């Protein structure tokens, strides 16, 4: 009976978003309407509900379909259950939030604005389509896993460019370019590894990769490919450009759920915890560790100079994912430690996903504040920021989980580096709250939103879910330990130091260095010099390309002329052949007479 329940819930979780994708286009085609009738109704927002039910109520199990691709396999175990639960919950509340966030777009569409109607229809289709790809990552077979990853990646492009503004198109261009690079690396690594190992499932792939010839090179491709999605330092260029321009609910799922797909890809394909892994994987792990720490610190330094809260939060995601990359890299360096470190990584991913989603949705709340006293709203906006900084709630439990694992494995030095990175996280949260406070003061003059409206309600539920994550995780089979009272000082000092540095640095820049305070560092950092350099390179090489094109045209013209002359010669030969056919009898008679005359005279 439990297997039947699992199969039903799994099929519903995977198919229901696709049903909602097709619902409106099919209805429009059947009724002859050219536009969607109710694109963001309550039924549309239920797309992740079966997946959430599967995570919370479904038993562990597996589903196999031999007729699907190369053989489909979907598995639900404890790590997948936790990841599926926070992913579905974030998508569910963000979708409900979107119903209020896009109400102005809906009103303009109802008033006859064709551009708004087109944007709303596109959002209504691409949202559940992107979700379906995200949910397909519970697959165990390689083909389904990559299919879900690719669908999620390319469908999300339409969410990034939703507004159609210049900044949105720039962010979408950066996102799409990096997405193509990442997908190419992932596909190359999966095909190389699967072909070498003869593996069709991720478990076989991961085990075989540990001792495969050129396994470390395959692992490098996968680390870089999934690292594009995870915002690894140097591959993060799209993230600070795409998140600020996307609609706020799309930014929440981009940063909260979809970037975690990169971490899921690492855990699913790299030989973490495999004692037989080649020594080359230790080098790859050290590279991941180093690049992760560089991203954690570098993103914090770049993020504190941003002015838009969503840009600050985007750099915060790069910093937090850098910490996760460092932890995954440690699992390659010390395989014996991975058994203790893996639950901490899963908890970190779930905590960051829900908390960062609450922070992004809070940006929209600051722009459209609900009917709450200003101090209550400020406190509610600060709670997820304090959690992300590791002061309370799921953030405190997460910090203790990976610190305890690292201390047990003798990696106290890494604990120190991660604690220093947490100082940067606190500074980024302080910067976010400052930017939100400035925007919220202006928004209060434009009117307040009822507390029971979709935006405030979804945001409040997500804040509560994020803060209480350690309390409801036991429902999913994971029981994070509360930190001992004696360890609280060691867990809190990075946040306290971050607050002090934020106050001192902010005051120094504002009062002592006002010119520096007015300087604006555009989000995207390395994107702009790279784009400028490529533009200049294009301008410099354009004359040479024109010369090559002219030379190619001349070469083609010479060959065409040669072909024409050859064709003319063949036509002449053909004419001669036709003349010979017409006069063949006369010629043969002439030859015969000539031969007879020769014989006659030779005989005389």
Coordinates of C-alpha atoms in Angstrom, one line a residue:
X1 CA 0.0 0.0 0.0
X2 CA 2.8 2.4 0.9
X3 CA 4.4 1.8 -2.5
X4 CA 1.1 2.6 -4.3
X5 CA 0.9 5.9 -2.3
X6 CA 4.5 6.7 -3.2
X7 CA 3.9 6.0 -6.9
X8 CA 0.7 8.1 -7.0
X9 CA 2.3 11.1 -5.2
X10 CA 5.5 10.9 -7.3
X11 CA 3.6 10.9 -10.6
X12 CA 1.3 13.7 -9.4
X13 CA 4.3 15.8 -8.2
X14 CA 6.0 15.5 -11.6
X15 CA 2.9 15.8 -13.9
X16 CA 0.7 18.4 -12.1
X17 CA 3.0 21.4 -13.0
X18 CA 3.0 20.3 -16.6
X19 CA -0.8 20.0 -16.6
X20 CA -1.0 23.6 -15.4
X21 CA 1.5 24.6 -18.2
X22 CA -0.8 23.1 -20.8
X23 CA -4.1 24.1 -19.2
X24 CA -4.5 27.6 -20.5
X25 CA -3.0 27.1 -24.0
X26 CA -5.3 24.1 -24.5
X27 CA -8.3 26.0 -23.3
X28 CA -7.4 28.9 -25.5
X29 CA -7.1 26.6 -28.5
X30 CA -10.3 24.8 -27.8
X31 CA -12.4 27.9 -27.2
X32 CA -10.8 30.0 -29.9
X33 CA -9.6 32.7 -27.5
X34 CA -6.3 34.3 -28.3
X35 CA -5.5 35.3 -24.7
X36 CA -5.4 33.6 -21.3
X37 CA -8.6 34.0 -19.2
X38 CA -7.3 33.5 -15.7
X39 CA -3.5 33.1 -15.7
X40 CA -2.7 33.5 -12.0
X41 CA -5.7 32.0 -10.3
X42 CA -5.5 29.9 -7.1
X43 CA -5.4 26.7 -9.0
X44 CA -2.2 27.9 -10.9
X45 CA -0.5 28.5 -7.5
X46 CA -1.0 24.8 -6.5
X47 CA 1.7 23.6 -9.0
X48 CA 4.1 22.5 -6.2
X49 CA 1.4 21.2 -3.8
X50 CA 1.7 17.4 -4.8
X51 CA 5.5 17.6 -4.5
X52 CA 5.1 19.1 -1.0
X53 CA 2.6 16.3 -0.1
X54 CA 5.1 13.7 -1.4
X55 CA 7.9 15.2 0.8
X56 CA 5.8 15.5 4.0
X57 CA 3.5 12.5 3.7
X58 CA 4.9 10.1 1.1
X59 CA 6.9 7.0 2.2
X60 CA 10.5 6.3 1.1
X61 CA 10.5 4.4 -2.2
X62 CA 11.5 4.3 -5.8
X63 CA 9.7 4.4 -9.2
X64 CA 11.1 2.8 -12.4
X65 CA 9.7 3.3 -15.9
X66 CA 11.7 1.3 -18.5
X67 CA 9.9 3.0 -21.4
X68 CA 11.0 6.5 -20.4
X69 CA 14.2 7.7 -22.2
X70 CA 16.9 5.2 -21.3
X71 CA 15.0 3.9 -18.3
X72 CA 13.5 6.3 -15.8
X73 CA 14.2 6.0 -12.1
X74 CA 12.9 8.3 -9.3
X75 CA 13.9 7.8 -5.7
X76 CA 12.9 9.5 -2.4
X77 CA 15.3 9.1 0.5
X78 CA 16.1 11.4 3.4
X79 CA 18.3 14.0 1.6
X80 CA 16.0 14.1 -1.4
X81 CA 13.0 14.4 0.9
X82 CA 14.4 17.5 2.7
X83 CA 15.5 19.1 -0.6
X84 CA 12.1 18.4 -2.1
X85 CA 10.2 19.8 0.9
X86 CA 12.0 23.1 1.0
X87 CA 11.9 23.5 -2.8
X88 CA 8.2 22.8 -3.0
X89 CA 7.4 25.0 0.0
X90 CA 9.4 27.9 -1.4
X91 CA 7.8 27.6 -4.9
X92 CA 4.3 27.3 -3.3
X93 CA 4.6 30.4 -1.2
X94 CA 6.4 32.4 -3.9
X95 CA 3.7 31.5 -6.4
X96 CA 1.0 32.7 -4.0
X97 CA 3.1 35.9 -3.5
X98 CA 3.3 36.3 -7.3
X99 CA -0.5 36.5 -7.4
X100 CA -0.4 39.8 -5.4
X101 CA 2.9 41.0 -6.8
X102 CA 1.6 41.0 -10.4
X103 CA -1.8 42.3 -9.7
X104 CA -0.9 45.6 -11.4
X105 CA 0.1 43.7 -14.5
X106 CA -3.2 41.8 -14.4
X107 CA -5.2 45.1 -14.1
X108 CA -3.4 46.5 -17.1
X109 CA -4.0 43.4 -19.1
X110 CA -7.7 43.5 -18.2
X111 CA -7.8 47.1 -19.3
X112 CA -6.6 46.0 -22.8
X113 CA -2.9 46.5 -22.5
X114 CA -1.5 43.8 -24.9
X115 CA 2.1 44.0 -23.7
X116 CA 1.0 43.3 -20.1
X117 CA -1.3 40.5 -21.2
X118 CA 1.6 38.9 -23.1
X119 CA 4.0 39.2 -20.2
X120 CA 1.4 37.8 -17.8
X121 CA 0.6 34.9 -20.0
X122 CA 4.3 34.1 -20.5
X123 CA 4.9 34.2 -16.8
X124 CA 1.9 31.9 -16.1
X125 CA 3.3 29.3 -18.5
X126 CA 7.0 29.5 -17.7
X127 CA 6.6 29.5 -13.9
X128 CA 5.2 25.9 -13.6
X129 CA 7.5 24.8 -16.5
X130 CA 10.6 25.9 -14.6
X131 CA 9.2 24.3 -11.5
X132 CA 8.7 21.0 -13.3
X133 CA 12.4 21.0 -14.3
X134 CA 13.4 21.8 -10.7
X135 CA 11.3 18.9 -9.3
X136 CA 12.6 16.5 -11.8
X137 CA 16.0 16.6 -10.0
X138 CA 14.7 13.9 -7.7
X139 CA 15.5 11.6 -10.6
X140 CA 18.1 8.9 -10.1
X141 CA 18.7 8.2 -13.8
X142 CA 21.1 10.4 -15.6
X143 CA 18.9 11.3 -18.6
X144 CA 15.9 12.5 -16.5
X145 CA 18.2 14.4 -14.1
X146 CA 19.8 16.3 -17.0
X147 CA 16.5 16.8 -18.7
X148 CA 15.1 18.4 -15.5
X149 CA 18.2 20.6 -15.1
X150 CA 18.1 21.8 -18.7
X151 CA 14.3 22.5 -18.6
X152 CA 14.7 24.5 -15.4
X153 CA 17.6 26.5 -16.7
X154 CA 16.2 27.6 -20.1
X155 CA 12.6 28.1 -18.9
X156 CA 13.9 30.4 -16.2
X157 CA 15.3 32.7 -18.9
X158 CA 11.8 33.9 -19.6
X159 CA 11.3 34.8 -15.9
X160 CA 14.5 36.8 -15.8
X161 CA 13.5 39.0 -18.8
X162 CA 9.9 39.3 -17.7
X163 CA 9.8 43.1 -17.6
X164 CA 11.5 43.5 -21.0
X165 CA 13.5 46.5 -19.8
X166 CA 17.1 47.2 -21.0
X167 CA 18.5 46.0 -17.6
X168 CA 16.3 42.9 -17.8
X169 CA 17.5 42.0 -21.3
X170 CA 21.2 42.6 -20.2
X171 CA 20.6 40.3 -17.1
X172 CA 18.9 37.8 -19.4
X173 CA 21.8 37.9 -21.9
X174 CA 24.3 37.2 -19.1
X175 CA 22.2 34.5 -17.7
X176 CA 21.7 32.8 -21.1
X177 CA 25.4 32.9 -22.1
X178 CA 26.5 31.4 -18.8
X179 CA 23.7 28.9 -18.9
X180 CA 24.8 27.6 -22.3
X181 CA 28.4 27.4 -21.1
X182 CA 27.3 25.5 -18.0
X183 CA 25.0 23.1 -19.8
X184 CA 27.7 22.3 -22.3
X185 CA 30.2 21.4 -19.5
X186 CA 27.6 19.3 -17.7
X187 CA 26.5 17.5 -20.8
X188 CA 30.1 16.9 -21.8
X189 CA 31.0 15.5 -18.3
X190 CA 27.9 13.3 -18.1
X191 CA 28.3 11.8 -21.6
X192 CA 32.0 11.3 -21.1
X193 CA 31.5 9.6 -17.7
X194 CA 28.4 7.6 -18.7
X195 CA 30.1 6.4 -21.9
X196 CA 33.3 5.4 -20.1
X197 CA 31.5 3.7 -17.2
X198 CA 28.5 2.3 -19.0
X199 CA 26.4 3.9 -16.2
X200 CA 22.7 4.9 -16.5
X201 CA 22.0 6.0 -12.9
X202 CA 23.7 8.6 -10.8
X203 CA 24.6 6.1 -8.1
X204 CA 26.5 3.9 -10.6
X205 CA 28.1 7.1 -12.1
X206 CA 29.3 8.3 -8.8
X207 CA 30.8 5.0 -7.7
X208 CA 32.5 4.4 -11.0
X209 CA 33.9 7.9 -11.3
X210 CA 36.0 7.3 -8.2
X211 CA 38.3 4.9 -10.0
X212 CA 37.6 5.7 -13.7
X213 CA 40.4 6.7 -16.1
X214 CA 40.4 10.5 -16.4
X215 CA 37.8 10.6 -13.6
X216 CA 39.2 13.8 -12.2
X217 CA 38.9 15.5 -15.6
X218 CA 35.3 14.4 -15.8
X219 CA 34.8 15.7 -12.2
X220 CA 36.3 19.0 -13.2
X221 CA 33.8 19.4 -16.0
X222 CA 30.9 18.6 -13.7
X223 CA 32.2 20.9 -11.0
X224 CA 32.5 23.8 -13.4
X225 CA 29.2 23.1 -15.1
X226 CA 27.2 22.8 -12.0
X227 CA 29.3 25.6 -10.5
X228 CA 27.7 28.0 -13.1
X229 CA 24.3 27.4 -11.5
X230 CA 25.8 27.5 -8.0
X231 CA 27.5 30.9 -8.5
X232 CA 31.1 29.7 -8.1
X233 CA 33.5 32.6 -8.0
X234 CA 34.4 33.5 -11.6
X235 CA 31.3 31.8 -13.0
X236 CA 28.8 33.9 -10.9
X237 CA 28.6 36.7 -13.5
X238 CA 24.9 36.1 -14.3
X239 CA 23.7 36.0 -10.7
X240 CA 24.1 39.7 -9.6
X241 CA 22.7 40.8 -13.0
X242 CA 19.7 38.4 -13.3
X243 CA 18.4 38.5 -9.7
X244 CA 17.8 42.3 -9.4
X245 CA 15.9 42.5 -12.7
X246 CA 13.6 39.5 -12.3
X247 CA 10.2 39.8 -10.6
X248 CA 10.7 39.4 -6.9
X249 CA 9.0 36.0 -6.6
X250 CA 11.2 34.8 -9.5
X251 CA 14.3 36.1 -7.7
X252 CA 13.2 34.2 -4.6
X253 CA 13.1 30.8 -6.3
X254 CA 16.2 31.6 -8.4
X255 CA 18.3 32.2 -5.4
X256 CA 16.5 30.0 -2.9
X257 CA 15.9 26.8 -5.0
X258 CA 17.4 26.9 -8.4
X259 CA 21.0 27.8 -7.4
X260 CA 20.9 24.8 -5.1
X261 CA 20.5 22.6 -8.2
X262 CA 24.2 23.2 -8.7
X263 CA 25.0 21.8 -5.2
X264 CA 22.6 18.9 -5.8
X265 CA 24.5 18.2 -9.1
X266 CA 27.8 18.1 -7.2
X267 CA 26.5 15.8 -4.5
X268 CA 24.8 13.5 -7.1
X269 CA 27.8 13.1 -9.4
X270 CA 31.1 13.6 -7.6
X271 CA 32.6 10.7 -5.6
X272 CA 32.0 12.2 -2.2
X273 CA 32.7 9.9 0.6
X274 CA 34.2 7.2 -1.7
X275 CA 37.5 6.0 -0.1
X276 CA 38.6 4.5 -3.4
X277 CA 38.6 7.9 -5.1
X278 CA 41.8 8.7 -6.9
X279 CA 44.3 11.2 -5.4
X280 CA 43.5 13.6 -8.2
X281 CA 40.1 14.2 -6.6
X282 CA 41.8 15.5 -3.5
X283 CA 43.3 18.2 -5.8
X284 CA 39.9 19.0 -7.2
X285 CA 38.5 19.2 -3.6
X286 CA 41.2 21.6 -2.6
X287 CA 40.5 23.8 -5.6
X288 CA 36.8 23.8 -4.7
X289 CA 37.7 24.7 -1.1
X290 CA 39.9 27.6 -2.2
X291 CA 37.5 28.9 -4.9
X292 CA 34.6 28.6 -2.4
X293 CA 36.4 30.7 0.2
X294 CA 37.4 33.3 -2.4
X295 CA 33.8 33.6 -3.5
X296 CA 32.6 33.8 0.2
X297 CA 34.9 36.7 0.9
X298 CA 34.9 38.4 -2.5
X299 CA 31.2 38.5 -2.9
X300 CA 30.8 40.1 0.6
X301 CA 33.2 42.8 -0.3
X302 CA 31.4 43.5 -3.6
X303 CA 27.9 43.3 -2.1
X304 CA 28.3 45.9 0.5
X305 CA 28.7 48.6 -2.2
X306 CA 25.4 47.8 -3.9
X307 CA 22.5 50.1 -3.6
X308 CA 19.6 47.9 -4.6
X309 CA 18.6 45.3 -1.8
X310 CA 18.1 42.6 -4.4
X311 CA 21.7 43.1 -5.7
X312 CA 23.0 42.9 -2.2
X313 CA 21.1 39.7 -1.7
X314 CA 22.4 38.3 -5.0
X315 CA 26.0 38.8 -3.8
X316 CA 25.0 37.3 -0.5
X317 CA 23.9 34.2 -2.4
X318 CA 27.3 34.0 -4.1
X319 CA 29.0 34.3 -0.7
X320 CA 26.8 31.6 0.9
X321 CA 27.2 29.2 -2.0
X322 CA 30.9 29.8 -1.7
X323 CA 30.7 28.4 1.8
X324 CA 28.7 25.4 0.5
X325 CA 31.3 24.8 -2.2
X326 CA 34.0 24.8 0.5
X327 CA 32.1 22.2 2.5
X328 CA 31.6 20.0 -0.6
X329 CA 35.3 20.4 -1.5
X330 CA 36.2 19.3 2.1
X331 CA 34.2 16.1 1.4
X332 CA 36.5 15.3 -1.6
X333 CA 39.7 16.1 0.4
X334 CA 38.6 14.0 3.4
X335 CA 36.2 11.2 2.2
X336 CA 35.8 9.8 5.7
X337 CA 34.4 13.1 6.9
X338 CA 31.6 13.2 4.3
X339 CA 29.2 10.9 6.3
X340 CA 29.1 13.5 9.0
X341 CA 29.3 16.5 6.7
X342 CA 26.5 15.5 4.3
X343 CA 23.6 16.2 6.7
X344 CA 25.1 19.6 7.5
X345 CA 25.3 20.4 3.7
X346 CA 21.6 19.4 3.2
X347 CA 20.5 21.4 6.2
X348 CA 22.6 24.4 5.0
X349 CA 20.9 24.2 1.6
X350 CA 17.4 24.0 3.1
X351 CA 18.1 26.8 5.5
X352 CA 19.6 29.1 2.9
X353 CA 16.8 28.3 0.4
X354 CA 14.0 29.3 2.7
X355 CA 15.7 32.2 4.4
X356 CA 17.0 33.7 1.2
X357 CA 13.5 33.3 -0.3
X358 CA 12.0 35.2 2.7
X359 CA 14.6 37.9 2.3
X360 CA 13.9 38.4 -1.4
X361 CA 10.1 38.4 -0.8
X362 CA 10.8 40.9 1.9
X363 CA 12.2 43.3 -0.7
X364 CA 8.7 43.4 -2.3
X365 CA 7.1 43.8 1.1
X366 CA 9.3 46.9 1.7
X367 CA 8.1 48.3 -1.6
X368 CA 4.4 47.5 -0.8
X369 CA 4.3 47.4 3.1
X370 CA 1.4 45.8 4.8
X371 CA -0.8 47.4 7.5
X372 CA 1.6 46.9 10.4
X373 CA 3.4 49.3 12.7
X374 CA 6.7 50.3 11.3
X375 CA 8.7 48.8 14.2
X376 CA 6.9 45.4 13.8
X377 CA 7.6 45.4 10.0
X378 CA 11.2 46.3 10.7
X379 CA 11.5 43.4 13.2
X380 CA 9.9 40.9 10.8
X381 CA 12.2 42.0 8.0
X382 CA 15.2 41.6 10.3
X383 CA 14.4 38.1 11.5
X384 CA 15.5 36.2 8.4
X385 CA 18.5 38.4 8.1
X386 CA 19.5 37.5 11.7
X387 CA 18.9 33.8 10.8
X388 CA 21.1 34.0 7.7
X389 CA 23.8 35.6 9.9
X390 CA 23.6 32.6 12.2
X391 CA 22.2 34.4 15.2
X392 CA 18.9 32.4 15.7
X393 CA 16.6 29.9 14.2
X394 CA 17.7 27.6 11.3
X395 CA 20.9 29.7 10.8
X396 CA 22.1 28.9 14.3
X397 CA 21.3 25.2 13.9
X398 CA 23.0 25.1 10.5
X399 CA 26.2 26.8 11.7
X400 CA 26.5 24.4 14.6
X401 CA 25.9 21.4 12.4
X402 CA 28.8 22.0 10.1
X403 CA 31.1 23.4 12.8
X404 CA 30.5 20.2 14.9
X405 CA 31.3 18.0 11.9
X406 CA 34.4 20.0 11.0
X407 CA 35.7 20.0 14.6
X408 CA 35.2 16.3 14.8
X409 CA 37.2 15.8 11.6
X410 CA 40.1 18.0 12.8
X411 CA 39.4 20.9 10.4
X412 CA 39.3 23.7 12.9
X413 CA 41.2 26.0 10.5
X414 CA 38.3 25.8 8.0
X415 CA 35.9 26.7 10.9
X416 CA 37.8 29.9 11.4
X417 CA 37.7 30.8 7.8
X418 CA 34.0 30.1 7.6
X419 CA 33.4 32.2 10.7
X420 CA 35.2 35.1 9.2
X421 CA 33.1 34.7 6.0
X422 CA 30.0 34.9 8.3
X423 CA 31.2 38.3 9.3
X424 CA 30.8 39.3 5.7
X425 CA 27.3 37.8 5.7
X426 CA 26.3 39.9 8.6
X427 CA 27.6 43.0 6.9
X428 CA 25.6 42.1 3.8
X429 CA 22.4 41.7 5.8
X430 CA 23.0 45.0 7.5
X431 CA 23.3 46.6 4.1
X432 CA 20.2 44.9 2.8
X433 CA 18.1 46.1 5.8
X434 CA 19.4 49.6 5.4
X435 CA 18.5 49.7 1.7
X436 CA 15.1 48.2 2.5
X437 CA 14.4 50.7 5.3
X438 CA 15.1 53.6 2.9
X439 CA 12.7 52.3 0.3
X440 CA 10.1 51.3 2.8
X441 CA 9.9 54.9 4.2
X442 CA 9.0 56.1 0.7
X443 CA 6.6 53.3 0.0
X444 CA 4.4 54.1 3.1
X445 CA 3.3 57.3 1.4
X446 CA 1.9 55.3 -1.5
X447 CA -0.6 53.3 0.7
X448 CA -0.6 50.1 2.7
X449 CA -1.5 46.5 1.6
X450 CA -4.0 44.5 3.7
X451 CA -2.2 41.9 5.9
X452 CA -4.3 39.1 4.5
X453 CA -3.4 39.9 0.9
X454 CA -1.3 37.2 -1.0
X455 CA 2.0 39.1 -0.7
X456 CA 2.1 39.7 3.1
X457 CA 0.5 36.4 3.9
X458 CA 2.9 34.3 1.8
X459 CA 5.9 36.3 3.1
X460 CA 4.9 35.8 6.7
X461 CA 4.4 32.1 6.2
X462 CA 7.8 31.8 4.6
X463 CA 9.5 33.7 7.4
X464 CA 7.9 31.4 10.0
X465 CA 8.8 28.3 8.0
X466 CA 12.5 29.4 7.6
X467 CA 12.9 30.3 11.3
X468 CA 11.3 27.1 12.6
X469 CA 13.0 24.8 10.1
X470 CA 14.8 22.8 12.9
X471 CA 11.4 22.2 14.6
X472 CA 9.6 20.7 11.6
X473 CA 12.6 18.9 10.0
X474 CA 12.0 15.8 12.2
X475 CA 8.8 15.2 10.2
X476 CA 11.2 14.6 7.2
X477 CA 13.5 12.3 9.1
X478 CA 16.3 14.8 9.9
X479 CA 16.9 15.9 13.5
X480 CA 19.4 18.7 13.7
X481 CA 20.9 19.2 17.2
X482 CA 20.6 22.4 19.1
X483 CA 24.0 24.0 19.9
X484 CA 25.2 23.7 23.5
X485 CA 24.9 26.9 25.6
X486 CA 28.7 26.9 26.0
X487 CA 29.1 27.2 22.2
X488 CA 26.8 30.1 21.7
X489 CA 29.6 32.7 22.2
X490 CA 31.7 31.0 19.5
X491 CA 28.7 31.0 17.2
X492 CA 27.6 34.6 17.8
X493 CA 30.9 36.5 17.7
X494 CA 31.0 36.7 13.8
X495 CA 27.6 38.3 13.8
X496 CA 28.5 40.8 16.5
X497 CA 31.8 41.7 14.7
X498 CA 29.9 42.1 11.5
X499 CA 27.4 44.5 13.1
X500 CA 30.3 46.5 14.5
X501 CA 32.1 46.7 11.2
X502 CA 28.9 47.6 9.4
X503 CA 28.2 50.5 11.8
X504 CA 31.7 51.7 11.8
X505 CA 32.3 51.3 8.1
X506 CA 28.9 52.8 7.2
X507 CA 29.4 55.8 9.5
X508 CA 33.0 56.4 8.3
X509 CA 31.9 56.3 4.6
X510 CA 28.8 58.4 5.2
X511 CA 30.3 61.2 7.4
X512 CA 34.0 61.1 6.6
X513 CA 34.1 60.0 3.0
X514 CA 31.0 61.3 1.3
X515 CA 32.4 61.1 -2.2
X516 CA 33.1 57.4 -1.6
X517 CA 29.5 56.9 -0.5
X518 CA 28.2 58.4 -3.7
X519 CA 30.2 56.0 -5.9
X520 CA 28.2 53.3 -7.4
X521 CA 29.6 49.8 -8.2
X522 CA 27.3 48.2 -10.8
X523 CA 26.2 44.7 -10.1
X524 CA 27.9 42.1 -12.3
X525 CA 31.5 43.1 -11.5
X526 CA 33.5 41.1 -14.0
X527 CA 30.8 41.0 -16.6
X528 CA 31.3 44.7 -17.6
X529 CA 35.1 44.5 -18.2
X530 CA 34.7 41.2 -20.0
X531 CA 31.8 42.6 -22.1
X532 CA 33.9 45.8 -22.8
X533 CA 37.0 43.8 -23.7
X534 CA 35.0 41.5 -26.1
X535 CA 33.4 44.6 -27.7
X536 CA 36.8 46.2 -28.3
X537 CA 38.2 42.9 -29.6
X538 CA 35.2 42.7 -32.0
X539 CA 35.8 46.3 -33.2
X540 CA 39.5 45.6 -33.7
X541 CA 39.0 42.3 -35.5
X542 CA 36.1 43.5 -37.7
X543 CA 38.4 44.9 -40.5
X544 CA 40.3 41.6 -40.6
X545 CA 37.0 39.7 -40.7
X546 CA 35.9 41.9 -43.6
X547 CA 39.1 41.2 -45.4
X548 CA 38.7 37.5 -44.8
X549 CA 35.1 37.8 -46.1
X550 CA 36.3 39.6 -49.2
X551 CA 39.0 37.0 -49.8
X552 CA 36.5 34.3 -49.3
X553 CA 34.1 36.0 -51.8
X554 CA 37.0 36.3 -54.3
X555 CA 37.9 32.6 -53.8
X556 CA 34.3 31.5 -54.3
X557 CA 34.0 33.8 -57.4
X558 CA 37.1 32.2 -58.9
X559 CA 35.8 28.7 -58.3
X560 CA 32.4 29.7 -59.7
X561 CA 34.1 31.1 -62.9
X562 CA 36.2 27.9 -63.2
X563 CA 33.0 25.8 -62.8
X564 CA 31.3 27.8 -65.5
X565 CA 34.2 27.4 -67.9
X566 CA 34.3 23.7 -67.2
X567 CA 30.6 23.5 -67.7
X568 CA 30.9 25.3 -71.0
X569 CA 33.6 22.8 -72.1
X570 CA 31.4 19.9 -71.1
X571 CA 28.6 21.4 -73.0
X572 CA 30.8 21.7 -76.1
X573 CA 31.9 18.1 -75.7
X574 CA 28.2 17.2 -75.4
X575 CA 27.5 19.1 -78.7
X576 CA 30.3 17.2 -80.5
X577 CA 29.0 13.9 -79.2
X578 CA 25.5 14.7 -80.4
X579 CA 27.0 15.6 -83.9
X580 CA 28.8 12.3 -84.0
X581 CA 25.6 10.4 -83.2
X582 CA 23.8 12.1 -86.1
X583 CA 26.6 11.5 -88.7
X584 CA 27.8 8.1 -87.4
X585 CA 26.5 6.2 -90.4
X586 CA 28.1 8.5 -93.0
X587 CA 31.4 8.5 -91.1
X588 CA 31.5 4.7 -90.9
X589 CA 30.8 4.5 -94.7
X590 CA 33.6 7.0 -95.4
X591 CA 36.0 5.0 -93.2
X592 CA 35.0 1.8 -94.9
X593 CA 35.5 3.3 -98.4
X594 CA 38.8 4.7 -97.3
X595 CA 40.0 1.4 -96.0
X596 CA 38.9 -0.3 -99.2
X597 CA 40.9 2.2 -101.3
X598 CA 43.9 1.7 -99.1
X599 CA 43.8 -2.0 -99.5
X600 CA 43.2 -1.6 -103.3
X601 CA 46.2 0.6 -103.9
X602 CA 48.4 -1.4 -101.5
X603 CA 47.6 -4.6 -103.5
X604 CA 48.5 -2.8 -106.8

